[in-house]
N, C-alpha and C. Protein backbone atom coordinates (compact mmCIF):
# COMPACT_ATOMS: atom_id res chain seq x y z
N MET A 1 177.46 23.47 -55.85
CA MET A 1 178.43 23.56 -56.54
C MET A 1 179.70 24.59 -56.43
N ASN A 2 180.22 24.01 -57.04
CA ASN A 2 181.60 25.52 -56.29
C ASN A 2 181.57 26.51 -57.71
N THR A 3 181.55 27.54 -57.96
CA THR A 3 181.97 28.44 -58.73
C THR A 3 182.57 28.26 -60.43
N ILE A 4 182.99 27.07 -60.52
CA ILE A 4 183.62 26.71 -62.32
C ILE A 4 182.34 25.97 -61.97
N GLY A 5 181.62 24.82 -61.74
CA GLY A 5 180.19 24.73 -62.41
C GLY A 5 180.39 23.40 -61.80
N HIS A 6 181.51 22.81 -61.51
CA HIS A 6 182.17 21.27 -60.11
C HIS A 6 181.34 20.91 -59.32
N LYS A 7 180.97 19.77 -58.86
CA LYS A 7 180.66 19.16 -57.93
C LYS A 7 182.05 18.99 -57.16
N VAL A 8 181.44 19.60 -55.45
CA VAL A 8 182.23 18.84 -55.26
C VAL A 8 182.32 17.66 -53.82
N ILE A 9 183.84 17.35 -54.18
CA ILE A 9 183.38 16.66 -53.37
C ILE A 9 183.66 16.49 -52.12
N ARG A 10 182.45 16.02 -51.11
CA ARG A 10 183.17 16.34 -49.83
C ARG A 10 183.37 15.29 -49.26
N ASP A 11 183.83 14.12 -49.60
CA ASP A 11 184.55 13.56 -47.80
C ASP A 11 183.88 12.18 -49.19
N THR A 12 185.26 11.25 -48.13
CA THR A 12 185.56 10.22 -49.32
C THR A 12 184.54 8.53 -48.23
N SER A 13 183.26 8.86 -47.70
CA SER A 13 182.22 8.27 -47.09
C SER A 13 182.27 7.73 -47.85
N ALA A 14 181.46 7.46 -49.29
CA ALA A 14 180.75 6.66 -49.99
C ALA A 14 181.87 5.93 -51.12
N GLN A 15 182.99 5.61 -50.70
CA GLN A 15 183.94 4.50 -50.91
C GLN A 15 184.63 3.66 -49.89
N ASP A 16 184.43 3.97 -48.34
CA ASP A 16 184.62 3.31 -47.59
C ASP A 16 183.89 1.59 -48.06
N VAL A 17 184.92 0.71 -47.75
CA VAL A 17 184.35 -0.64 -48.22
C VAL A 17 183.75 -1.71 -46.67
N VAL A 18 182.97 -2.37 -46.50
CA VAL A 18 183.43 -3.06 -44.65
C VAL A 18 184.61 -4.44 -45.10
N ARG A 19 185.23 -4.70 -45.30
CA ARG A 19 185.98 -5.81 -45.38
C ARG A 19 185.88 -6.53 -43.68
N ILE A 20 185.78 -7.74 -44.25
CA ILE A 20 185.71 -9.24 -43.63
C ILE A 20 186.97 -9.57 -43.34
N PRO A 21 187.78 -9.83 -42.24
CA PRO A 21 189.21 -10.56 -42.59
C PRO A 21 189.08 -11.79 -42.61
N PRO A 22 190.39 -11.83 -43.29
CA PRO A 22 190.47 -13.37 -43.55
C PRO A 22 190.34 -14.96 -42.47
N ARG A 23 189.87 -15.96 -42.38
CA ARG A 23 189.17 -17.19 -41.84
C ARG A 23 191.07 -17.11 -41.13
N LYS A 24 190.71 -17.71 -39.92
CA LYS A 24 192.05 -17.88 -39.30
C LYS A 24 193.56 -19.27 -40.23
N HIS A 25 192.00 -20.19 -40.66
CA HIS A 25 192.76 -21.51 -41.25
C HIS A 25 192.29 -21.11 -41.96
N ALA A 26 192.59 -20.06 -42.96
CA ALA A 26 192.41 -19.91 -44.35
C ALA A 26 194.03 -20.40 -44.83
N LYS A 27 194.81 -19.92 -44.86
CA LYS A 27 196.65 -19.68 -44.29
C LYS A 27 196.62 -21.37 -44.47
N LEU A 28 196.72 -21.72 -43.61
CA LEU A 28 196.16 -23.47 -43.17
C LEU A 28 196.04 -24.25 -44.46
N TRP A 29 194.76 -23.90 -44.30
CA TRP A 29 194.48 -24.46 -45.97
C TRP A 29 194.65 -24.78 -47.00
N GLN A 30 195.02 -23.62 -47.46
CA GLN A 30 195.91 -23.07 -48.55
C GLN A 30 196.93 -24.01 -48.88
N ALA A 31 198.16 -23.35 -47.74
CA ALA A 31 199.16 -24.43 -47.17
C ALA A 31 198.85 -26.41 -47.49
N ALA A 32 198.03 -26.52 -46.87
CA ALA A 32 198.14 -27.60 -46.73
C ALA A 32 197.29 -28.32 -48.17
N VAL A 33 196.39 -28.04 -49.16
CA VAL A 33 196.38 -27.76 -50.06
C VAL A 33 197.71 -27.62 -51.59
N ALA A 34 198.54 -26.50 -51.19
CA ALA A 34 199.92 -27.01 -51.85
C ALA A 34 200.34 -27.43 -51.96
N THR A 35 200.30 -27.88 -50.83
CA THR A 35 201.73 -28.79 -50.17
C THR A 35 200.70 -30.89 -50.84
N GLY A 36 199.63 -30.84 -50.70
CA GLY A 36 199.54 -32.13 -51.78
C GLY A 36 199.10 -32.13 -53.13
N LEU A 37 199.18 -31.13 -53.45
CA LEU A 37 199.64 -31.18 -54.45
C LEU A 37 200.27 -31.37 -55.50
N LEU A 38 201.83 -30.93 -54.41
CA LEU A 38 203.73 -30.54 -54.49
C LEU A 38 203.48 -32.67 -54.83
N LEU A 39 202.66 -32.65 -54.01
CA LEU A 39 203.33 -34.27 -53.16
C LEU A 39 202.78 -35.38 -54.54
N LEU A 40 201.54 -35.07 -55.01
CA LEU A 40 201.01 -35.19 -56.48
C LEU A 40 201.59 -35.34 -57.35
N LEU A 41 202.38 -34.63 -57.90
CA LEU A 41 203.17 -33.99 -58.24
C LEU A 41 204.26 -34.21 -58.33
N ALA A 42 205.43 -34.80 -57.44
CA ALA A 42 206.17 -35.37 -57.05
C ALA A 42 206.39 -37.20 -57.25
N VAL A 43 204.69 -37.51 -56.88
CA VAL A 43 204.38 -38.92 -57.28
C VAL A 43 203.97 -39.42 -58.64
N LEU A 44 204.08 -38.39 -59.52
CA LEU A 44 203.60 -38.88 -60.66
C LEU A 44 204.90 -38.41 -61.52
N ALA A 45 206.03 -37.45 -61.38
CA ALA A 45 207.36 -37.52 -61.77
C ALA A 45 208.21 -38.70 -61.84
N PHE A 46 207.60 -39.13 -60.58
CA PHE A 46 208.47 -40.39 -59.64
C PHE A 46 207.97 -41.65 -60.82
N SER A 47 207.66 -41.58 -61.06
CA SER A 47 206.52 -42.97 -62.14
C SER A 47 207.39 -42.98 -62.94
N ALA A 48 207.06 -40.91 -63.55
CA ALA A 48 207.83 -41.31 -65.14
C ALA A 48 208.44 -41.31 -65.01
N PHE A 49 209.77 -40.62 -64.50
CA PHE A 49 211.30 -41.66 -64.47
C PHE A 49 211.42 -42.92 -64.28
N SER A 50 210.70 -43.53 -62.96
CA SER A 50 210.78 -44.74 -63.18
C SER A 50 210.74 -45.75 -63.98
N ARG A 51 210.42 -44.88 -65.15
CA ARG A 51 209.42 -46.15 -66.48
C ARG A 51 210.37 -45.46 -67.33
N TRP A 52 211.23 -44.32 -67.38
CA TRP A 52 211.58 -43.78 -68.23
C TRP A 52 213.64 -44.72 -68.67
N PHE A 53 213.28 -44.85 -67.31
CA PHE A 53 215.41 -44.84 -66.93
C PHE A 53 215.10 -46.67 -66.90
N SER A 54 213.79 -47.09 -67.01
CA SER A 54 214.02 -48.70 -67.15
C SER A 54 213.69 -49.53 -68.02
N SER A 55 213.85 -47.92 -68.99
CA SER A 55 213.43 -49.15 -69.89
C SER A 55 214.66 -49.92 -70.75
N ASP A 56 213.85 -51.02 -71.63
CA ASP A 56 214.92 -51.71 -72.96
C ASP A 56 215.40 -50.18 -74.10
N ALA A 57 216.74 -50.61 -74.54
CA ALA A 57 217.14 -49.60 -75.48
C ALA A 57 216.09 -50.66 -76.44
N SER A 58 215.78 -49.03 -77.48
CA SER A 58 214.67 -49.38 -78.94
C SER A 58 216.19 -49.80 -80.17
N VAL A 59 217.10 -49.33 -79.67
CA VAL A 59 218.29 -49.39 -81.19
C VAL A 59 219.22 -50.18 -80.48
N SER A 60 220.05 -51.86 -81.22
CA SER A 60 220.41 -51.74 -80.49
C SER A 60 221.74 -51.20 -80.49
N ALA A 61 223.02 -51.18 -80.08
CA ALA A 61 224.31 -49.73 -80.51
C ALA A 61 224.76 -50.87 -81.08
N ASP A 62 224.69 -51.80 -82.10
CA ASP A 62 225.64 -53.06 -82.65
C ASP A 62 225.20 -52.17 -83.99
N ARG A 63 223.33 -51.65 -83.95
CA ARG A 63 223.58 -51.31 -84.89
C ARG A 63 223.82 -50.15 -85.52
N ILE A 64 224.32 -49.16 -84.46
CA ILE A 64 224.60 -47.80 -84.85
C ILE A 64 226.26 -47.28 -85.51
N ARG A 65 225.52 -46.45 -86.28
CA ARG A 65 227.37 -46.43 -87.05
C ARG A 65 227.99 -44.83 -87.04
N THR A 66 228.67 -44.50 -86.44
CA THR A 66 228.71 -43.10 -86.32
C THR A 66 230.72 -43.48 -86.81
N ALA A 67 230.59 -41.89 -87.01
CA ALA A 67 231.71 -41.44 -87.96
C ALA A 67 232.40 -40.36 -87.96
N VAL A 68 233.74 -39.47 -88.48
CA VAL A 68 234.08 -38.38 -87.53
C VAL A 68 233.53 -37.73 -88.56
N VAL A 69 232.78 -36.75 -88.64
CA VAL A 69 231.98 -35.21 -89.13
C VAL A 69 233.95 -34.62 -88.82
N THR A 70 234.27 -34.29 -90.93
CA THR A 70 235.16 -33.03 -91.23
C THR A 70 234.36 -31.69 -92.00
N ARG A 71 234.80 -31.04 -92.56
CA ARG A 71 234.93 -30.15 -93.37
C ARG A 71 235.46 -30.37 -94.76
N GLY A 72 234.33 -30.08 -95.68
CA GLY A 72 235.13 -30.92 -96.92
C GLY A 72 234.14 -30.47 -97.77
N PRO A 73 233.59 -30.92 -98.79
CA PRO A 73 232.53 -30.52 -100.26
C PRO A 73 231.37 -31.31 -99.54
N LEU A 74 230.00 -31.37 -99.60
CA LEU A 74 229.31 -31.62 -99.08
C LEU A 74 228.51 -32.73 -100.34
N VAL A 75 228.24 -33.89 -99.30
CA VAL A 75 227.77 -35.35 -100.16
C VAL A 75 226.34 -35.01 -99.68
N ARG A 76 225.61 -36.02 -101.24
CA ARG A 76 223.93 -35.21 -100.98
C ARG A 76 223.65 -37.42 -100.85
N ASP A 77 224.48 -38.12 -100.78
CA ASP A 77 223.93 -39.78 -100.74
C ASP A 77 224.28 -39.66 -99.05
N VAL A 78 223.05 -41.19 -98.76
CA VAL A 78 222.55 -41.17 -97.67
C VAL A 78 222.00 -42.58 -97.44
N ASN A 79 222.40 -42.76 -96.94
CA ASN A 79 221.71 -44.58 -96.81
C ASN A 79 221.62 -45.28 -95.75
N VAL A 80 219.64 -45.44 -95.95
CA VAL A 80 218.83 -45.90 -95.75
C VAL A 80 217.81 -46.93 -95.84
N PRO A 81 218.25 -47.44 -95.33
CA PRO A 81 216.56 -48.60 -95.98
C PRO A 81 214.51 -48.15 -95.77
N GLY A 82 214.88 -48.67 -97.17
CA GLY A 82 213.56 -47.86 -96.76
C GLY A 82 212.65 -47.50 -98.59
N ARG A 83 212.48 -46.66 -98.69
CA ARG A 83 211.67 -46.63 -99.94
C ARG A 83 211.54 -45.50 -100.70
N ILE A 84 212.51 -45.10 -102.27
CA ILE A 84 211.76 -43.35 -102.47
C ILE A 84 210.82 -43.25 -103.28
N VAL A 85 210.24 -42.44 -103.71
CA VAL A 85 208.91 -42.02 -103.42
C VAL A 85 209.24 -40.41 -104.09
N ALA A 86 208.91 -40.49 -106.13
CA ALA A 86 208.86 -38.64 -106.42
C ALA A 86 208.24 -38.19 -106.03
N ALA A 87 208.69 -37.13 -105.13
CA ALA A 87 207.60 -35.78 -104.75
C ALA A 87 207.15 -35.78 -106.18
N GLY A 88 206.09 -34.98 -105.82
CA GLY A 88 204.71 -34.15 -106.96
C GLY A 88 204.89 -35.48 -107.51
N LEU A 89 204.84 -36.47 -107.97
CA LEU A 89 204.07 -37.55 -108.25
C LEU A 89 202.63 -37.88 -108.53
N TYR A 90 202.12 -37.92 -107.03
CA TYR A 90 201.10 -38.50 -107.43
C TYR A 90 199.99 -36.91 -106.58
N LYS A 91 198.64 -36.68 -107.84
CA LYS A 91 198.68 -36.07 -107.71
C LYS A 91 196.67 -35.73 -107.46
N VAL A 92 196.45 -35.29 -106.39
CA VAL A 92 194.51 -35.46 -105.95
C VAL A 92 194.90 -35.36 -106.89
N GLY A 93 193.29 -35.79 -107.06
CA GLY A 93 191.87 -35.04 -107.60
C GLY A 93 192.08 -34.31 -109.29
N LEU A 94 193.20 -34.24 -109.61
CA LEU A 94 193.95 -34.47 -111.21
C LEU A 94 193.43 -35.26 -112.06
N THR A 95 192.59 -35.38 -112.80
CA THR A 95 192.44 -36.41 -114.22
C THR A 95 193.49 -35.69 -115.63
N ALA A 96 193.64 -36.98 -116.03
CA ALA A 96 194.04 -37.30 -117.49
C ALA A 96 192.80 -35.92 -118.44
N ALA A 97 194.00 -35.50 -118.82
CA ALA A 97 193.12 -34.26 -120.27
C ALA A 97 192.37 -35.74 -121.59
């Protein structure tokens, strides 16, 4: 102990760790795995995009109506096929009194 009462570190030999050098083929193996994964990803992406681009249109262009957008008063009318369901009409779990 020194005069202040703390232990003195004499050297750093206890902190030394023997490092084993990496194998010579480790980098080659990592490169081969990375190349294989990239190749697999490219094949999967190509098959997905080829199916996507070769698909037929789900809606014919004759059924789509477009209009020019102009600024004006807000009109809340919508012309769509379907069924109207009143919001909050169905209360699940409530009984009549």
